[in-house]
XYZ file of N, CA, C and O in Angstrom:
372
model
N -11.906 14.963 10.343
C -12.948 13.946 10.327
C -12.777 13.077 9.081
O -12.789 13.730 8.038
N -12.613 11.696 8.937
C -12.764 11.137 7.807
C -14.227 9.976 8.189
O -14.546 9.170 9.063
N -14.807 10.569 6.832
C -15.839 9.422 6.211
C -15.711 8.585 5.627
O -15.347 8.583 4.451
N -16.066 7.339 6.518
C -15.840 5.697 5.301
C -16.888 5.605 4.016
O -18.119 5.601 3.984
N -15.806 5.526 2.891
C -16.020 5.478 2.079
C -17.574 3.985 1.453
O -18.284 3.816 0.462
N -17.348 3.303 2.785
C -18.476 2.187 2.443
C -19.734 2.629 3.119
O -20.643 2.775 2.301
N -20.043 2.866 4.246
C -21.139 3.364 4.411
C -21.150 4.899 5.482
O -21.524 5.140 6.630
N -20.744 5.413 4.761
C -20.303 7.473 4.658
C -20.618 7.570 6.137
O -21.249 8.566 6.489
N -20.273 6.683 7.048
C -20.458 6.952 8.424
C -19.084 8.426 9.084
O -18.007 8.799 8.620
N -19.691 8.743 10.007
C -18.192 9.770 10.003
C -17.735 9.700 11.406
O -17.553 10.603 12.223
N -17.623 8.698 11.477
C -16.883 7.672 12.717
C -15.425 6.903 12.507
O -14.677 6.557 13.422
N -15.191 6.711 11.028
C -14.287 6.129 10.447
C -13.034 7.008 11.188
O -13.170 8.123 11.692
N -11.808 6.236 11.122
C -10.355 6.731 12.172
C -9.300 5.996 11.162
O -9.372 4.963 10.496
N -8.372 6.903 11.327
C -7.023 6.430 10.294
C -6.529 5.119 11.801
O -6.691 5.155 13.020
N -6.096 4.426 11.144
C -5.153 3.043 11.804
C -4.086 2.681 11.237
O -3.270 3.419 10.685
N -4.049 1.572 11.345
C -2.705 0.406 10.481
C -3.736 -0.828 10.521
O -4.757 -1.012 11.183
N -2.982 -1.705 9.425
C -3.540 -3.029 9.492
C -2.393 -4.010 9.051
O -1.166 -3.920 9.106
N -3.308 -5.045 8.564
C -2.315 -5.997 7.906
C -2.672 -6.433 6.667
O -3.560 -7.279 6.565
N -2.053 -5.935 5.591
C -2.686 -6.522 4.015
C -1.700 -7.631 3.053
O -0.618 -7.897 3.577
N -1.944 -8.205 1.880
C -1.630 -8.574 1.259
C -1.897 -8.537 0.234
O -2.928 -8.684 -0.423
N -0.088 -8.151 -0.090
C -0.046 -7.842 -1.764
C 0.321 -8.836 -2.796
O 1.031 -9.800 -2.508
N -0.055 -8.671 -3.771
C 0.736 -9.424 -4.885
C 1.652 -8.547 -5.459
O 1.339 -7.383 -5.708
N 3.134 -9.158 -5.771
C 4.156 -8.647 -6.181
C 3.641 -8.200 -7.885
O 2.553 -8.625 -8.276
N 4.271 -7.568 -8.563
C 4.081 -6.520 -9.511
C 4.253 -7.866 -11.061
O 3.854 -8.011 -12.217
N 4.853 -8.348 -10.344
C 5.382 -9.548 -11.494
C 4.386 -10.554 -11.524
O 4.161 -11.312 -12.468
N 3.764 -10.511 -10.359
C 2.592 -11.798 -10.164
C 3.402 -13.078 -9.694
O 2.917 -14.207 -9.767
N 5.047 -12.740 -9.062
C 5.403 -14.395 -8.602
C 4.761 -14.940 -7.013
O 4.491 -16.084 -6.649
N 4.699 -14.205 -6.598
C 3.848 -14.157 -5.425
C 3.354 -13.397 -4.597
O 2.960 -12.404 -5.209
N 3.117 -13.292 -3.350
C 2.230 -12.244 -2.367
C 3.234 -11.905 -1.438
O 4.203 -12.652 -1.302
N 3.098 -10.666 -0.655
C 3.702 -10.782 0.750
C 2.799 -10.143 1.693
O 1.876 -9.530 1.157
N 2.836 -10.132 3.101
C 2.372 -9.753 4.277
C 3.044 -8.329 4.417
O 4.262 -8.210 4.291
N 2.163 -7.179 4.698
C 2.558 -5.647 4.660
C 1.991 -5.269 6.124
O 0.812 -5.005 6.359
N 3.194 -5.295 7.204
C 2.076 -5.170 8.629
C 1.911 -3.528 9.094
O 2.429 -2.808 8.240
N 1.672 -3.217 9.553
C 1.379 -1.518 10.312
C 0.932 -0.632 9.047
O 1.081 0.587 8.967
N 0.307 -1.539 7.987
C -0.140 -0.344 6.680
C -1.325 0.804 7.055
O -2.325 0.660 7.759
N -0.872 1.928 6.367
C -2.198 2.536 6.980
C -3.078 2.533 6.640
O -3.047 2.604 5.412
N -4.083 2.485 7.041
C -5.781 2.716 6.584
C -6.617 3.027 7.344
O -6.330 3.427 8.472
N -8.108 2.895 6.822
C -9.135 3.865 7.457
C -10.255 2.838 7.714
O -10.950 2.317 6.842
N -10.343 2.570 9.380
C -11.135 1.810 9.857
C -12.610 1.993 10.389
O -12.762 2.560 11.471
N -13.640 1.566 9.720
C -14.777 2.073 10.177
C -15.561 1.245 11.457
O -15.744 0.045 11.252
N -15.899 1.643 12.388
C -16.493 1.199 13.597
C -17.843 0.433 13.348
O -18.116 -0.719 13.688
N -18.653 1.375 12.650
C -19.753 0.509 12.198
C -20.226 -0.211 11.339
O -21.138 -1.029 11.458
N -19.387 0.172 10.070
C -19.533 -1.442 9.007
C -18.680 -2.331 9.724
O -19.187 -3.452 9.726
N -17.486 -2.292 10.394
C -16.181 -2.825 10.434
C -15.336 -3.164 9.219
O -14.556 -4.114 9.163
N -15.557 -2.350 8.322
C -14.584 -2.277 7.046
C -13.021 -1.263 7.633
O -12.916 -0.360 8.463
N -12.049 -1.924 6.774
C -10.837 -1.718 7.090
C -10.004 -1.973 5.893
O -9.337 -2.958 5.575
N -10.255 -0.597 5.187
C -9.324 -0.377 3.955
C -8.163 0.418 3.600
O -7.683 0.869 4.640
N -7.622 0.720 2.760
C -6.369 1.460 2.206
C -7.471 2.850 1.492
O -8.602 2.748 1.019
N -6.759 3.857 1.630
C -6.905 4.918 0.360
C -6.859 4.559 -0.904
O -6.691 3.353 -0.721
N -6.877 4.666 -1.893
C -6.469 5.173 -3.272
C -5.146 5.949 -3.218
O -4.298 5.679 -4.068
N -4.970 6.605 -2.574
C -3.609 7.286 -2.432
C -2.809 6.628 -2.238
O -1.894 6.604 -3.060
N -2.731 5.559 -0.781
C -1.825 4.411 -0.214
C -1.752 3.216 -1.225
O -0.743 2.525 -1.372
N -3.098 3.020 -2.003
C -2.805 1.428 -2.985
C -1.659 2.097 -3.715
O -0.647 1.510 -4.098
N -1.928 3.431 -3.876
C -0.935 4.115 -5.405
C 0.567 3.884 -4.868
O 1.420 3.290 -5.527
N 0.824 4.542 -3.321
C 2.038 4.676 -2.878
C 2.351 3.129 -2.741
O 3.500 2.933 -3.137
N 1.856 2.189 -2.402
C 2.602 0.967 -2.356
C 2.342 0.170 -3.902
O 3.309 -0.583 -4.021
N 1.665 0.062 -4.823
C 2.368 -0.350 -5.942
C 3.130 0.539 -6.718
O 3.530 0.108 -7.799
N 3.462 1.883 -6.342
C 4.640 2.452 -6.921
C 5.732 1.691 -6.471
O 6.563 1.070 -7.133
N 5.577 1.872 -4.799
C 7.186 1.320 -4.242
C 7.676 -0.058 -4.695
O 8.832 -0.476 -4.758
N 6.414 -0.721 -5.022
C 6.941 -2.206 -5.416
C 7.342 -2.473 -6.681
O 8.097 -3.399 -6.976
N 6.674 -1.386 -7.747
C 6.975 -1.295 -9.282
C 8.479 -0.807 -9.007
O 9.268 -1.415 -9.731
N 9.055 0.074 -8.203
C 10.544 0.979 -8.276
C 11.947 -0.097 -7.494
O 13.120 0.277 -7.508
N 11.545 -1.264 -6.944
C 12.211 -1.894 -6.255
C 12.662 -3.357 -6.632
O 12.063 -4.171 -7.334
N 13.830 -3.477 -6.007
C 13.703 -5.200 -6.197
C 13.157 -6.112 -5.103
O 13.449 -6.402 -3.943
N 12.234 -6.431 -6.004
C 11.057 -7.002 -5.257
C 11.626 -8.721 -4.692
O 11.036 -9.248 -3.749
N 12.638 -9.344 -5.299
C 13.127 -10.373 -5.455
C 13.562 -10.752 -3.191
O 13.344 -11.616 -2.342
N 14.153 -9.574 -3.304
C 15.028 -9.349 -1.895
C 13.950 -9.246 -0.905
O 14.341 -9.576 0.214
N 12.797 -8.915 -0.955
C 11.658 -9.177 -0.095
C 11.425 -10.655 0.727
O 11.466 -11.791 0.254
N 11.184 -10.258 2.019
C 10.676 -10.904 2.729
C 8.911 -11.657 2.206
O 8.289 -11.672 1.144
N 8.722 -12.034 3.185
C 7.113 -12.713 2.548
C 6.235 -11.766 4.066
O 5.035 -11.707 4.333
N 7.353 -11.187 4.741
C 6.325 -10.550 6.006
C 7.475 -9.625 5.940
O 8.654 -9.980 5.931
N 6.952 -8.167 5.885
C 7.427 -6.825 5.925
C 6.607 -5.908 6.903
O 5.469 -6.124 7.321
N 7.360 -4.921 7.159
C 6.283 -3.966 7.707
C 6.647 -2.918 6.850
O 7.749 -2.817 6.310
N 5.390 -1.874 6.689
C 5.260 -1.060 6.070
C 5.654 -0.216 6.056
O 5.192 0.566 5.226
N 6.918 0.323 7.044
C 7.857 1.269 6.776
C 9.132 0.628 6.588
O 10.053 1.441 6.505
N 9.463 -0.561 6.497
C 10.485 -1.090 5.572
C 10.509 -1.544 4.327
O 11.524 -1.864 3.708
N 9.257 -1.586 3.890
C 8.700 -1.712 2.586
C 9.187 -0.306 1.863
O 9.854 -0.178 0.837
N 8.639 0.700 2.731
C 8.939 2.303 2.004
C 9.968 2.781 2.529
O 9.822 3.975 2.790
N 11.365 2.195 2.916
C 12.314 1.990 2.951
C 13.743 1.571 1.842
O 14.898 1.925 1.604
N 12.644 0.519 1.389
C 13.563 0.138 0.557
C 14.302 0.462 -0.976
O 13.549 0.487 -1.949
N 15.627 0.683 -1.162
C 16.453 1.014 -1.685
C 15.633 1.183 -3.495
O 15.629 0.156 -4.173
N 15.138 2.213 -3.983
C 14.794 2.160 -5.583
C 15.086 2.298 -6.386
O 15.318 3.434 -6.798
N 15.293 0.965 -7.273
C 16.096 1.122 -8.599
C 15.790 2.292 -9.581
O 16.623 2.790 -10.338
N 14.492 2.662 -9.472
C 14.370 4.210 -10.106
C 13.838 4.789 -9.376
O 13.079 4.429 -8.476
N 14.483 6.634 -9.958
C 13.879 7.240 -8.648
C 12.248 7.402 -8.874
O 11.559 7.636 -7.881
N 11.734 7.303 -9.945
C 10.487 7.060 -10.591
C 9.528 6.343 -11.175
O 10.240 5.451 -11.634
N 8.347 6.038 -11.531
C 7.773 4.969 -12.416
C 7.304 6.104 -13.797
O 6.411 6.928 -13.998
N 8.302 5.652 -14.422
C 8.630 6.457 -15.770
C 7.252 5.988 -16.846
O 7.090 6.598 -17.903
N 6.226 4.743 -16.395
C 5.187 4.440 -16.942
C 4.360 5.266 -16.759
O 3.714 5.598 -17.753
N 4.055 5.894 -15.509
C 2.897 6.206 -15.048
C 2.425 7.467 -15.688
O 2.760 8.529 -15.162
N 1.825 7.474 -16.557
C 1.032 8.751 -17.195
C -0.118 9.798 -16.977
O -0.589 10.718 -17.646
N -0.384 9.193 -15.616
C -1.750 10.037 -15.132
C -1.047 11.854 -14.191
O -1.913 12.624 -13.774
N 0.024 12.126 -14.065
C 0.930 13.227 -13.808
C 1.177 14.250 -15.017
O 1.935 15.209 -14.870
């Protein structure tokens, strides 16, 4: 069972959507299609986890972001080839 986090209904259902990110550098945005998230029926809110924002600005911090499309889908996004195998910044681990 997942509960939406906006109004704790427990109707909410994992999906995909379509979001947009800003690249890590701030040169621009791209289109992320089949991302997953958690859609609620009765607010009609349709968001990402905390877990998923984490997993996709890791992948975009570890990659060259340059070689991106401006419309990806979200398992070629987490596909793509990473210049590290880590984000050697991230200190909350």
């Amino acid at each position: 069972m997942t509960v939406c986090v906006w109004c704790e209904s427990k109707q909410a259902f994992e999906g995909h959507n379509r979001v947009f990110w800003e690249l890590p550098d701030g040169s621009r945005a791209i289109q992320i299609n089949g991302t997953p998230c958690i859609s609620c029926p009765v607010c009609g809110m349709e968001y990402q986890t905390e877990e998923m924002v984490d997993k996709i600005e890791e992948q975009l911090f570890l990659i060259d972001t340059k070689e991106l499309s401006s419309n990806i889908s979200f398992d070629e996004l987490m596909n793509q080839e990473r210049l590290l195998k880590k984000n050697y910044f991230d200190f909350r681990s």
